[in-house]
PDB file of C-alpha atoms in Angstrom:
ATOM      1  CA  PHE A   1     -15.301  26.015 -17.457  1.00  0.00           C
ATOM      2  CA  ALA A   2     -16.842  24.613 -14.251  1.00  0.00           C
ATOM      3  CA  ILE A   3     -17.915  28.140 -13.270  1.00  0.00           C
ATOM      4  CA  HIS A   4     -19.267  28.708 -16.786  1.00  0.00           C
ATOM      5  CA  GLU A   5     -21.352  25.531 -16.575  1.00  0.00           C
ATOM      6  CA  TYR A   6     -22.728  26.539 -13.190  1.00  0.00           C
ATOM      7  CA  ASN A   7     -23.650  30.046 -14.325  1.00  0.00           C
ATOM      8  CA  GLN A   8     -25.400  28.698 -17.422  1.00  0.00           C
ATOM      9  CA  ASN A   9     -27.718  26.583 -15.297  1.00  0.00           C
ATOM     10  CA  ASN A  10     -28.361  28.792 -12.270  1.00  0.00           C
ATOM     11  CA  PHE A  11     -30.098  32.124 -11.787  1.00  0.00           C
ATOM     12  CA  SER A  12     -27.692  33.087  -8.997  1.00  0.00           C
ATOM     13  CA  LYS A  13     -24.265  33.562 -10.572  1.00  0.00           C
ATOM     14  CA  VAL A  14     -20.755  32.907  -9.296  1.00  0.00           C
ATOM     15  CA  GLY A  15     -18.071  35.449 -10.117  1.00  0.00           C
ATOM     16  CA  LEU A  16     -14.505  34.441 -10.932  1.00  0.00           C
ATOM     17  CA  LEU A  17     -11.314  36.486 -10.514  1.00  0.00           C
ATOM     18  CA  ILE A  18      -8.183  35.061 -12.167  1.00  0.00           C
ATOM     19  CA  ARG A  19      -4.739  36.101 -10.973  1.00  0.00           C
ATOM     20  CA  ASP A  20      -1.331  34.817 -12.088  1.00  0.00           C
ATOM     21  CA  THR A  21       1.110  34.031  -9.265  1.00  0.00           C
ATOM     22  CA  LYS A  22       3.962  33.808 -11.804  1.00  0.00           C
ATOM     23  CA  ARG A  23       5.288  31.336  -9.230  1.00  0.00           C
ATOM     24  CA  ASN A  24       7.012  34.017  -7.163  1.00  0.00           C
ATOM     25  CA  ARG A  25       6.556  35.570  -3.730  1.00  0.00           C
ATOM     26  CA  GLU A  26       6.162  39.167  -4.893  1.00  0.00           C
ATOM     27  CA  ASN A  27       3.171  38.396  -7.088  1.00  0.00           C
ATOM     28  CA  ILE A  28       1.565  36.230  -4.411  1.00  0.00           C
ATOM     29  CA  THR A  29       1.970  39.063  -1.883  1.00  0.00           C
ATOM     30  CA  GLU A  30       0.307  41.517  -4.298  1.00  0.00           C
ATOM     31  CA  ILE A  31      -2.578  39.096  -4.848  1.00  0.00           C
ATOM     32  CA  ASN A  32      -3.002  38.692  -1.097  1.00  0.00           C
ATOM     33  CA  ASN A  33      -3.084  42.464  -0.584  1.00  0.00           C
ATOM     34  CA  GLU A  34      -5.784  42.763  -3.238  1.00  0.00           C
ATOM     35  CA  LEU A  35      -8.019  39.843  -2.268  1.00  0.00           C
ATOM     36  CA  ARG A  36      -7.951  40.008   1.512  1.00  0.00           C
ATOM     37  CA  GLY A  37     -10.104  43.119   1.506  1.00  0.00           C
ATOM     38  CA  ILE A  38     -12.835  41.684  -0.751  1.00  0.00           C
ATOM     39  CA  ARG A  39     -15.214  40.036   1.703  1.00  0.00           C
ATOM     40  CA  ASN A  40     -17.427  38.309  -0.877  1.00  0.00           C
ATOM     41  CA  ILE A  41     -14.583  36.067  -2.052  1.00  0.00           C
ATOM     42  CA  ALA A  42     -15.708  32.647  -0.830  1.00  0.00           C
ATOM     43  CA  ALA A  43     -12.552  30.659  -1.645  1.00  0.00           C
ATOM     44  CA  ILE A  44      -9.381  30.559  -3.701  1.00  0.00           C
ATOM     45  CA  ILE A  45      -8.524  27.662  -6.029  1.00  0.00           C
ATOM     46  CA  GLY A  46      -4.768  27.317  -6.399  1.00  0.00           C
ATOM     47  CA  PRO A  47      -1.877  27.640  -6.619  1.00  0.00           C
ATOM     48  CA  LEU A  48      -0.701  24.453  -8.328  1.00  0.00           C
ATOM     49  CA  PHE A  49       2.894  23.642  -7.384  1.00  0.00           C
ATOM     50  CA  SER A  50       3.954  22.770  -3.855  1.00  0.00           C
ATOM     51  CA  ASP A  51       6.651  25.474  -3.733  1.00  0.00           C
ATOM     52  CA  GLU A  52       4.269  28.314  -4.613  1.00  0.00           C
ATOM     53  CA  VAL A  53       1.523  26.797  -2.456  1.00  0.00           C
ATOM     54  CA  ARG A  54       3.925  27.006   0.492  1.00  0.00           C
ATOM     55  CA  ILE A  55       4.443  30.721  -0.176  1.00  0.00           C
ATOM     56  CA  ALA A  56       0.699  31.317  -0.638  1.00  0.00           C
ATOM     57  CA  ALA A  57      -0.214  29.403   2.512  1.00  0.00           C
ATOM     58  CA  GLU A  58       2.230  31.514   4.522  1.00  0.00           C
ATOM     59  CA  THR A  59       1.119  34.754   2.882  1.00  0.00           C
ATOM     60  CA  PHE A  60      -2.621  34.150   3.288  1.00  0.00           C
ATOM     61  CA  LYS A  61      -2.537  32.611   6.770  1.00  0.00           C
ATOM     62  CA  SER A  62      -3.610  35.871   8.404  1.00  0.00           C
ATOM     63  CA  THR A  63      -6.860  35.735   6.393  1.00  0.00           C
ATOM     64  CA  ASP A  64      -9.847  33.400   6.714  1.00  0.00           C
ATOM     65  CA  ILE A  65     -10.133  32.629   2.980  1.00  0.00           C
ATOM     66  CA  PRO A  66     -10.175  28.881   2.219  1.00  0.00           C
ATOM     67  CA  LEU A  67      -7.280  28.091  -0.117  1.00  0.00           C
ATOM     68  CA  ILE A  68      -7.650  24.867  -2.130  1.00  0.00           C
ATOM     69  CA  SER A  69      -4.797  23.530  -4.247  1.00  0.00           C
ATOM     70  CA  PRO A  70      -5.889  21.039  -6.928  1.00  0.00           C
ATOM     71  CA  THR A  71      -2.428  19.477  -7.325  1.00  0.00           C
ATOM     72  CA  ALA A  72       0.089  20.137  -4.521  1.00  0.00           C
ATOM     73  CA  THR A  73       1.320  16.980  -2.747  1.00  0.00           C
ATOM     74  CA  ASP A  74       3.934  17.954  -0.115  1.00  0.00           C
ATOM     75  CA  ASN A  75       3.254  16.699   3.402  1.00  0.00           C
ATOM     76  CA  ASP A  76       4.013  19.855   5.382  1.00  0.00           C
ATOM     77  CA  LEU A  77       1.658  22.288   3.646  1.00  0.00           C
ATOM     78  CA  LEU A  78      -1.348  21.636   5.869  1.00  0.00           C
ATOM     79  CA  GLY A  79       0.497  22.813   8.953  1.00  0.00           C
ATOM     80  CA  ILE A  80       1.205  26.255   7.530  1.00  0.00           C
ATOM     81  CA  ASN A  81      -2.318  27.634   7.182  1.00  0.00           C
ATOM     82  CA  ASN A  82      -5.480  26.560   9.032  1.00  0.00           C
ATOM     83  CA  TYR A  83      -7.589  27.439   5.982  1.00  0.00           C
ATOM     84  CA  PHE A  84      -5.550  25.459   3.448  1.00  0.00           C
ATOM     85  CA  PHE A  85      -6.962  22.280   1.820  1.00  0.00           C
ATOM     86  CA  GLN A  86      -5.273  19.757  -0.490  1.00  0.00           C
ATOM     87  CA  ALA A  87      -7.531  18.321  -3.190  1.00  0.00           C
ATOM     88  CA  ASN A  88      -4.641  16.105  -4.293  1.00  0.00           C
ATOM     89  CA  PRO A  89      -3.634  13.585  -1.612  1.00  0.00           C
ATOM     90  CA  SER A  90      -0.331  14.272   0.156  1.00  0.00           C
ATOM     91  CA  PHE A  91       2.437  11.687   0.126  1.00  0.00           C
ATOM     92  CA  ASP A  92       1.515  10.774   3.669  1.00  0.00           C
ATOM     93  CA  MET A  93      -2.110  10.150   2.675  1.00  0.00           C
ATOM     94  CA  ARG A  94      -1.060   8.080  -0.347  1.00  0.00           C
ATOM     95  CA  GLY A  95       0.803   5.598   1.821  1.00  0.00           C
ATOM     96  CA  ARG A  96      -2.116   5.467   4.230  1.00  0.00           C
ATOM     97  CA  VAL A  97      -4.638   4.804   1.452  1.00  0.00           C
ATOM     98  CA  MET A  98      -2.727   1.786   0.204  1.00  0.00           C
ATOM     99  CA  ALA A  99      -2.303   0.438   3.733  1.00  0.00           C
ATOM    100  CA  GLN A 100      -6.022   0.720   4.499  1.00  0.00           C
ATOM    101  CA  TYR A 101      -6.964  -0.747   1.131  1.00  0.00           C
ATOM    102  CA  LEU A 102      -4.819  -3.820   1.765  1.00  0.00           C
ATOM    103  CA  ILE A 103      -6.197  -4.258   5.283  1.00  0.00           C
ATOM    104  CA  PHE A 104      -9.890  -3.595   4.691  1.00  0.00           C
ATOM    105  CA  VAL A 105     -10.438  -4.673   1.071  1.00  0.00           C
ATOM    106  CA  GLU A 106      -7.823  -7.295   0.241  1.00  0.00           C
ATOM    107  CA  ASN A 107      -7.557  -8.592   3.816  1.00  0.00           C
ATOM    108  CA  LYS A 108      -3.756  -8.641   3.724  1.00  0.00           C
ATOM    109  CA  ARG A 109      -2.000  -8.953   7.066  1.00  0.00           C
ATOM    110  CA  ASN A 110       1.662  -9.685   6.291  1.00  0.00           C
ATOM    111  CA  ILE A 111       3.595  -7.495   3.864  1.00  0.00           C
ATOM    112  CA  ALA A 112       7.180  -6.881   2.760  1.00  0.00           C
ATOM    113  CA  VAL A 113       8.207  -3.289   1.949  1.00  0.00           C
ATOM    114  CA  PHE A 114      10.892  -2.586  -0.680  1.00  0.00           C
ATOM    115  CA  ASN A 115      11.792   1.066  -1.321  1.00  0.00           C
ATOM    116  CA  ARG A 116      14.506   3.551  -2.191  1.00  0.00           C
ATOM    117  CA  ASP A 117      16.167   5.351   0.728  1.00  0.00           C
ATOM    118  CA  ASP A 118      15.384   8.882  -0.473  1.00  0.00           C
ATOM    119  CA  GLY A 119      12.734  10.957  -2.257  1.00  0.00           C
ATOM    120  CA  TYR A 120       9.045  10.325  -1.882  1.00  0.00           C
ATOM    121  CA  SER A 121       9.648   6.575  -2.127  1.00  0.00           C
ATOM    122  CA  ALA A 122      10.885   6.757   1.473  1.00  0.00           C
ATOM    123  CA  LEU A 123       7.996   9.032   2.533  1.00  0.00           C
ATOM    124  CA  LEU A 124       5.411   6.664   1.063  1.00  0.00           C
ATOM    125  CA  ALA A 125       7.040   3.641   2.689  1.00  0.00           C
ATOM    126  CA  GLN A 126       7.101   5.305   6.094  1.00  0.00           C
ATOM    127  CA  SER A 127       3.439   6.355   6.036  1.00  0.00           C
ATOM    128  CA  PHE A 128       2.387   2.964   4.656  1.00  0.00           C
ATOM    129  CA  ILE A 129       4.214   1.067   7.409  1.00  0.00           C
ATOM    130  CA  GLU A 130       2.793   3.244  10.188  1.00  0.00           C
ATOM    131  CA  GLU A 131      -0.764   2.896   8.884  1.00  0.00           C
ATOM    132  CA  PHE A 132      -0.495  -0.810   8.116  1.00  0.00           C
ATOM    133  CA  GLN A 133       0.750  -1.570  11.612  1.00  0.00           C
ATOM    134  CA  LYS A 134      -1.825   0.751  13.152  1.00  0.00           C
ATOM    135  CA  PHE A 135      -4.623  -1.477  11.827  1.00  0.00           C
ATOM    136  CA  GLY A 136      -3.018  -4.737  12.878  1.00  0.00           C
ATOM    137  CA  GLY A 137      -0.843  -5.581   9.892  1.00  0.00           C
ATOM    138  CA  THR A 138       2.718  -6.895  10.146  1.00  0.00           C
ATOM    139  CA  VAL A 139       5.639  -5.677   8.051  1.00  0.00           C
ATOM    140  CA  VAL A 140       7.611  -8.921   7.908  1.00  0.00           C
ATOM    141  CA  THR A 141      10.656  -7.309   6.310  1.00  0.00           C
ATOM    142  CA  HIS A 142      11.551  -3.787   5.204  1.00  0.00           C
ATOM    143  CA  GLN A 143      14.283  -3.563   2.567  1.00  0.00           C
ATOM    144  CA  THR A 144      15.679  -0.128   1.692  1.00  0.00           C
ATOM    145  CA  TYR A 145      18.114   0.289  -1.200  1.00  0.00           C
ATOM    146  CA  PRO A 146      20.388   3.296  -1.896  1.00  0.00           C
ATOM    147  CA  SER A 147      19.738   5.352  -5.005  1.00  0.00           C
ATOM    148  CA  SER A 148      23.274   4.588  -6.223  1.00  0.00           C
ATOM    149  CA  SER A 149      22.735   0.828  -6.236  1.00  0.00           C
ATOM    150  CA  ASP A 150      22.156  -0.852  -9.598  1.00  0.00           C
ATOM    151  CA  ASP A 151      22.041  -4.442  -8.368  1.00  0.00           C
ATOM    152  CA  LEU A 152      19.242  -5.088  -5.881  1.00  0.00           C
ATOM    153  CA  SER A 153      19.621  -8.858  -5.771  1.00  0.00           C
ATOM    154  CA  ASN A 154      20.702  -8.928  -2.115  1.00  0.00           C
ATOM    155  CA  TYR A 155      17.576  -7.045  -1.062  1.00  0.00           C
ATOM    156  CA  ALA A 156      15.349  -9.314  -3.131  1.00  0.00           C
ATOM    157  CA  SER A 157      17.118 -12.313  -1.606  1.00  0.00           C
ATOM    158  CA  SER A 158      16.250 -11.069   1.884  1.00  0.00           C
ATOM    159  CA  ILE A 159      12.600 -10.836   0.873  1.00  0.00           C
ATOM    160  CA  ASN A 160      12.816 -14.308  -0.623  1.00  0.00           C
ATOM    161  CA  THR A 161      13.842 -15.761   2.744  1.00  0.00           C
ATOM    162  CA  VAL A 162      10.439 -14.759   4.199  1.00  0.00           C
ATOM    163  CA  ARG A 163       8.347 -15.442   1.092  1.00  0.00           C
ATOM    164  CA  SER A 164       6.211 -18.059   2.835  1.00  0.00           C
ATOM    165  CA  ARG A 165       5.177 -15.493   5.457  1.00  0.00           C
ATOM    166  CA  ILE A 166       4.110 -12.588   3.242  1.00  0.00           C
ATOM    167  CA  ASP A 167       0.910 -11.772   1.328  1.00  0.00           C
ATOM    168  CA  GLY A 168       2.533  -9.219  -0.956  1.00  0.00           C
ATOM    169  CA  ILE A 169       5.293  -6.632  -1.464  1.00  0.00           C
ATOM    170  CA  TYR A 170       4.743  -2.858  -1.328  1.00  0.00           C
ATOM    171  CA  ILE A 171       7.161  -1.105  -3.725  1.00  0.00           C
ATOM    172  CA  PRO A 172       6.701   2.688  -3.901  1.00  0.00           C
ATOM    173  CA  LEU A 173       8.832   4.291  -6.616  1.00  0.00           C
ATOM    174  CA  SER A 174      10.179   7.829  -6.771  1.00  0.00           C
ATOM    175  CA  GLU A 175      12.240   7.189  -9.923  1.00  0.00           C
ATOM    176  CA  ARG A 176      10.532   5.104 -12.571  1.00  0.00           C
ATOM    177  CA  GLY A 177      13.957   3.897 -13.716  1.00  0.00           C
ATOM    178  CA  ASP A 178      14.160   1.965 -10.445  1.00  0.00           C
ATOM    179  CA  ALA A 179      11.349  -0.313 -11.605  1.00  0.00           C
ATOM    180  CA  ARG A 180      13.579  -2.309 -13.931  1.00  0.00           C
ATOM    181  CA  LYS A 181      16.178  -2.778 -11.180  1.00  0.00           C
ATOM    182  CA  VAL A 182      13.497  -3.930  -8.748  1.00  0.00           C
ATOM    183  CA  LEU A 183      11.799  -6.279 -11.213  1.00  0.00           C
ATOM    184  CA  SER A 184      15.102  -7.724 -12.420  1.00  0.00           C
ATOM    185  CA  ALA A 185      16.096  -8.501  -8.839  1.00  0.00           C
ATOM    186  CA  LEU A 186      12.741 -10.081  -7.991  1.00  0.00           C
ATOM    187  CA  SER A 187      12.759 -12.124 -11.185  1.00  0.00           C
ATOM    188  CA  ASN A 188      15.778 -14.045  -9.892  1.00  0.00           C
ATOM    189  CA  PHE A 189      13.365 -15.766  -7.529  1.00  0.00           C
ATOM    190  CA  ASP A 190      10.119 -17.535  -8.268  1.00  0.00           C
ATOM    191  CA  PHE A 191       7.889 -15.054  -6.462  1.00  0.00           C
ATOM    192  CA  ASN A 192       4.181 -15.785  -6.522  1.00  0.00           C
ATOM    193  CA  VAL A 193       2.925 -12.861  -4.461  1.00  0.00           C
ATOM    194  CA  SER A 194       1.061  -9.676  -5.293  1.00  0.00           C
ATOM    195  CA  LEU A 195       2.975  -6.448  -5.872  1.00  0.00           C
ATOM    196  CA  TYR A 196       1.663  -3.061  -4.726  1.00  0.00           C
ATOM    197  CA  GLY A 197       2.926   0.418  -5.454  1.00  0.00           C
ATOM    198  CA  ASN A 198       2.260   4.054  -6.310  1.00  0.00           C
ATOM    199  CA  GLN A 199       1.309   5.799  -9.539  1.00  0.00           C
ATOM    200  CA  ASP A 200       4.875   6.025 -10.844  1.00  0.00           C
ATOM    201  CA  TRP A 201       4.238   2.464 -12.039  1.00  0.00           C
ATOM    202  CA  PHE A 202       1.929   4.029 -14.649  1.00  0.00           C
ATOM    203  CA  GLN A 203       5.009   5.401 -16.423  1.00  0.00           C
ATOM    204  CA  VAL A 204       7.175   2.275 -16.291  1.00  0.00           C
ATOM    205  CA  GLN A 205       8.221   0.885 -19.658  1.00  0.00           C
ATOM    206  CA  GLY A 206       8.618  -2.839 -20.200  1.00  0.00           C
ATOM    207  CA  LEU A 207       6.210  -4.202 -17.622  1.00  0.00           C
ATOM    208  CA  GLY A 208       5.392  -6.943 -20.105  1.00  0.00           C
ATOM    209  CA  ASN A 209       8.956  -8.219 -19.848  1.00  0.00           C
ATOM    210  CA  PHE A 210       8.210  -9.573 -16.376  1.00  0.00           C
ATOM    211  CA  PRO A 211       4.707 -11.050 -16.790  1.00  0.00           C
ATOM    212  CA  ASN A 212       4.982 -13.532 -13.916  1.00  0.00           C
ATOM    213  CA  ILE A 213       5.566 -10.644 -11.527  1.00  0.00           C
ATOM    214  CA  THR A 214       3.780  -7.640 -12.980  1.00  0.00           C
ATOM    215  CA  ASP A 215       0.485  -9.403 -13.684  1.00  0.00           C
ATOM    216  CA  LYS A 216      -0.009  -9.194  -9.933  1.00  0.00           C
ATOM    217  CA  LEU A 217       0.686  -5.430  -9.780  1.00  0.00           C
ATOM    218  CA  THR A 218      -1.826  -3.095  -8.085  1.00  0.00           C
ATOM    219  CA  PHE A 219      -1.104   0.547  -7.293  1.00  0.00           C
ATOM    220  CA  THR A 220      -2.654   3.825  -6.171  1.00  0.00           C
ATOM    221  CA  SER A 221      -3.001   6.810  -8.483  1.00  0.00           C
ATOM    222  CA  ASP A 222      -4.456  10.293  -8.126  1.00  0.00           C
ATOM    223  CA  TYR A 223      -5.841   9.967 -11.648  1.00  0.00           C
ATOM    224  CA  PHE A 224      -7.516   7.377 -13.825  1.00  0.00           C
ATOM    225  CA  ILE A 225      -9.444   8.717 -16.796  1.00  0.00           C
ATOM    226  CA  ASP A 226     -11.303   6.630 -19.323  1.00  0.00           C
ATOM    227  CA  PHE A 227     -11.488   9.011 -22.280  1.00  0.00           C
ATOM    228  CA  ASN A 228     -13.810   6.579 -24.060  1.00  0.00           C
ATOM    229  CA  SER A 229     -16.464   6.658 -21.344  1.00  0.00           C
ATOM    230  CA  PRO A 230     -19.764   8.389 -22.231  1.00  0.00           C
ATOM    231  CA  GLU A 231     -19.330  10.861 -19.346  1.00  0.00           C
ATOM    232  CA  ILE A 232     -15.889  12.009 -20.453  1.00  0.00           C
ATOM    233  CA  ARG A 233     -16.965  12.160 -24.087  1.00  0.00           C
ATOM    234  CA  GLU A 234     -19.897  14.402 -23.186  1.00  0.00           C
ATOM    235  CA  LEU A 235     -17.687  16.689 -21.094  1.00  0.00           C
ATOM    236  CA  SER A 236     -15.036  16.775 -23.843  1.00  0.00           C
ATOM    237  CA  ASN A 237     -17.581  17.760 -26.486  1.00  0.00           C
ATOM    238  CA  LYS A 238     -18.962  20.589 -24.326  1.00  0.00           C
ATOM    239  CA  PHE A 239     -15.480  21.794 -23.457  1.00  0.00           C
ATOM    240  CA  ARG A 240     -14.332  21.741 -27.089  1.00  0.00           C
ATOM    241  CA  SER A 241     -17.409  23.607 -28.329  1.00  0.00           C
ATOM    242  CA  THR A 242     -16.954  26.307 -25.678  1.00  0.00           C
ATOM    243  CA  THR A 243     -13.175  26.738 -25.605  1.00  0.00           C
ATOM    244  CA  GLY A 244     -11.890  25.201 -28.829  1.00  0.00           C
ATOM    245  CA  MET A 245      -9.498  23.063 -26.787  1.00  0.00           C
ATOM    246  CA  GLU A 246      -9.339  19.371 -25.997  1.00  0.00           C
ATOM    247  CA  VAL A 247      -9.777  18.157 -22.430  1.00  0.00           C
ATOM    248  CA  ASN A 248      -6.611  16.671 -20.967  1.00  0.00           C
ATOM    249  CA  ARG A 249      -5.724  15.096 -17.644  1.00  0.00           C
ATOM    250  CA  ASN A 250      -4.207  18.232 -16.123  1.00  0.00           C
ATOM    251  CA  MET A 251      -7.342  20.265 -16.830  1.00  0.00           C
ATOM    252  CA  LEU A 252      -9.469  17.758 -14.945  1.00  0.00           C
ATOM    253  CA  TYR A 253      -7.617  18.359 -11.665  1.00  0.00           C
ATOM    254  CA  GLY A 254      -8.779  21.966 -11.803  1.00  0.00           C
ATOM    255  CA  TYR A 255     -12.237  21.134 -13.137  1.00  0.00           C
ATOM    256  CA  ASP A 256     -12.976  18.592 -10.417  1.00  0.00           C
ATOM    257  CA  THR A 257     -11.829  20.996  -7.689  1.00  0.00           C
ATOM    258  CA  ALA A 258     -13.961  23.824  -9.071  1.00  0.00           C
ATOM    259  CA  LYS A 259     -16.894  21.436  -9.500  1.00  0.00           C
ATOM    260  CA  LEU A 260     -16.681  20.560  -5.805  1.00  0.00           C
ATOM    261  CA  LEU A 261     -16.763  24.222  -4.912  1.00  0.00           C
ATOM    262  CA  VAL A 262     -19.697  25.190  -7.126  1.00  0.00           C
ATOM    263  CA  GLU A 263     -21.680  22.205  -5.850  1.00  0.00           C
ATOM    264  CA  LEU A 264     -21.198  23.662  -2.393  1.00  0.00           C
ATOM    265  CA  LEU A 265     -22.042  27.191  -3.497  1.00  0.00           C
ATOM    266  CA  SER A 266     -25.235  25.947  -5.162  1.00  0.00           C
ATOM    267  CA  ASN A 267     -26.444  24.898  -1.721  1.00  0.00           C
ATOM    268  CA  GLY A 268     -26.270  28.498  -0.560  1.00  0.00           C
ATOM    269  CA  ASN A 269     -22.897  28.325   1.174  1.00  0.00           C
ATOM    270  CA  LEU A 270     -21.729  31.600  -0.289  1.00  0.00           C
ATOM    271  CA  THR A 271     -19.512  32.873   2.527  1.00  0.00           C
ATOM    272  CA  ARG A 272     -15.952  31.822   3.200  1.00  0.00           C
ATOM    273  CA  ASP A 273     -16.897  30.767   6.742  1.00  0.00           C
ATOM    274  CA  LYS A 274     -19.640  28.440   5.459  1.00  0.00           C
ATOM    275  CA  VAL A 275     -17.313  26.980   2.825  1.00  0.00           C
ATOM    276  CA  TYR A 276     -14.684  26.315   5.490  1.00  0.00           C
ATOM    277  CA  ARG A 277     -17.137  24.653   7.885  1.00  0.00           C
ATOM    278  CA  GLU A 278     -18.646  22.502   5.123  1.00  0.00           C
ATOM    279  CA  PHE A 279     -15.188  21.295   4.126  1.00  0.00           C
ATOM    280  CA  LEU A 280     -14.423  20.260   7.691  1.00  0.00           C
ATOM    281  CA  SER A 281     -17.745  18.478   8.104  1.00  0.00           C
ATOM    282  CA  GLY A 282     -17.024  15.696   5.615  1.00  0.00           C
ATOM    283  CA  LEU A 283     -17.592  16.830   2.040  1.00  0.00           C
ATOM    284  CA  ARG A 284     -17.559  14.364  -0.850  1.00  0.00           C
ATOM    285  CA  SER A 285     -17.614  14.954  -4.605  1.00  0.00           C
ATOM    286  CA  THR A 286     -17.418  12.526  -7.525  1.00  0.00           C
ATOM    287  CA  GLY A 287     -14.800  13.675 -10.013  1.00  0.00           C
ATOM    288  CA  TYR A 288     -13.475  12.656 -13.407  1.00  0.00           C
ATOM    289  CA  HIS A 289      -9.806  12.142 -12.491  1.00  0.00           C
ATOM    290  CA  ASN A 290     -10.458  11.166  -8.862  1.00  0.00           C
ATOM    291  CA  ASN A 291     -13.075  11.671  -6.177  1.00  0.00           C
ATOM    292  CA  ILE A 292     -12.560  14.294  -3.468  1.00  0.00           C
ATOM    293  CA  TYR A 293     -13.333  13.935   0.223  1.00  0.00           C
ATOM    294  CA  PHE A 294     -12.525  16.611   2.795  1.00  0.00           C
ATOM    295  CA  ASP A 295     -12.942  16.452   6.555  1.00  0.00           C
ATOM    296  CA  GLU A 296     -11.093  17.895   9.530  1.00  0.00           C
ATOM    297  CA  ARG A 297      -7.825  16.490   8.134  1.00  0.00           C
ATOM    298  CA  LYS A 298      -8.138  18.964   5.214  1.00  0.00           C
ATOM    299  CA  VAL A 299      -6.541  16.612   2.667  1.00  0.00           C
ATOM    300  CA  ASN A 300      -8.328  14.508   0.071  1.00  0.00           C
ATOM    301  CA  SER A 301      -8.362  10.886   1.218  1.00  0.00           C
ATOM    302  CA  TYR A 302      -9.487   9.322  -2.094  1.00  0.00           C
ATOM    303  CA  LEU A 303      -7.204   7.526  -4.545  1.00  0.00           C
ATOM    304  CA  ASN A 304      -7.820   5.348  -7.573  1.00  0.00           C
ATOM    305  CA  ILE A 305      -6.811   1.718  -7.195  1.00  0.00           C
ATOM    306  CA  VAL A 306      -5.385   0.555 -10.523  1.00  0.00           C
ATOM    307  CA  ARG A 307      -4.427  -2.964 -11.581  1.00  0.00           C
ATOM    308  CA  TYR A 308      -2.075  -3.992 -14.375  1.00  0.00           C
ATOM    309  CA  ARG A 309      -3.068  -7.292 -15.935  1.00  0.00           C
ATOM    310  CA  ASN A 310      -2.374  -8.826 -19.343  1.00  0.00           C
ATOM    311  CA  GLY A 311      -0.841  -5.597 -20.582  1.00  0.00           C
ATOM    312  CA  VAL A 312      -3.817  -3.422 -19.594  1.00  0.00           C
ATOM    313  CA  PHE A 313      -4.332  -0.913 -16.783  1.00  0.00           C
ATOM    314  CA  GLU A 314      -7.805  -1.134 -15.258  1.00  0.00           C
ATOM    315  CA  LEU A 315      -9.553   0.831 -12.520  1.00  0.00           C
ATOM    316  CA  ILE A 316     -10.747  -1.540  -9.831  1.00  0.00           C
ATOM    317  CA  ASP A 317     -11.791   0.881  -7.081  1.00  0.00           C
ATOM    318  CA  ARG A 318     -11.821   4.430  -5.821  1.00  0.00           C
ATOM    319  CA  PHE A 319     -10.882   4.026  -2.194  1.00  0.00           C
ATOM    320  CA  ASN A 320     -11.365   6.516   0.612  1.00  0.00           C
ATOM    321  CA  ALA A 321      -9.071   6.215   3.631  1.00  0.00           C
ATOM    322  CA  SER A 322     -11.679   7.845   5.838  1.00  0.00           C
ATOM    323  CA  LYS A 323     -10.751   5.943   9.019  1.00  0.00           C
TER     324      LYS A 323
END
């Protein structure tokens, strides 16, 4: 649809080839064999899932075609292929965004970290701690609980012993079911500090059961879409009239990535080399689900900052960890 919009409004047209990876190596190899010989292909959008992106990055690494995944999040993908870009922030970048936001926007300097010992909860905690300390922050206590533990009171008690020294608690989830265990443990103490987390908090049920704690909850998310905004309504109406389908969140990941690319192509950057160099130079695009910023790191460094207050999620910032 993004290509369709561009071609409607521009004399110079952009062609689009669509190929199905079927999420397997054989199909990705066949696609590589076909596309590598077509020199006027400026870039490839996709694949979507981290496992197939890993295969595609390996398969296409002998080419110079920029490969942009709208959705993959794994940390190790960037090291596979010099021409691969992540439009969705990696787990490493997500922890870094929150750390920089707390340092540079909220002016927090002393934080407790409370996370599960496995999954991306641990990855987020590690990257957050490294980035927070890099910019002068202090992690006063770091409490890590095993996935098998149902009672987290001891960990919350350890945080309680340093409560007078902390400005907030960073709690990245990798299982939304952990939220109730965490909140139940914290509710045993009269905490009056801000909570910070990741977008899994979007899916937590029963936040209203802990109002004294959760009304101070702020977290990062790779999406925040106000479907009642005039901009989204206009896009939805155009999309429905053209395709007969309703716009949903997943579609907007692809739309925003394609929109970034056609904005670049409209400036005359029609070769894969020019696209690659523009991406590395610091390229920014305003999107519907999230903004996108690429530089030499090759991973989007924007995330939405969302706050839960009085039973409502609200967007308070779109923050770029560009430092």
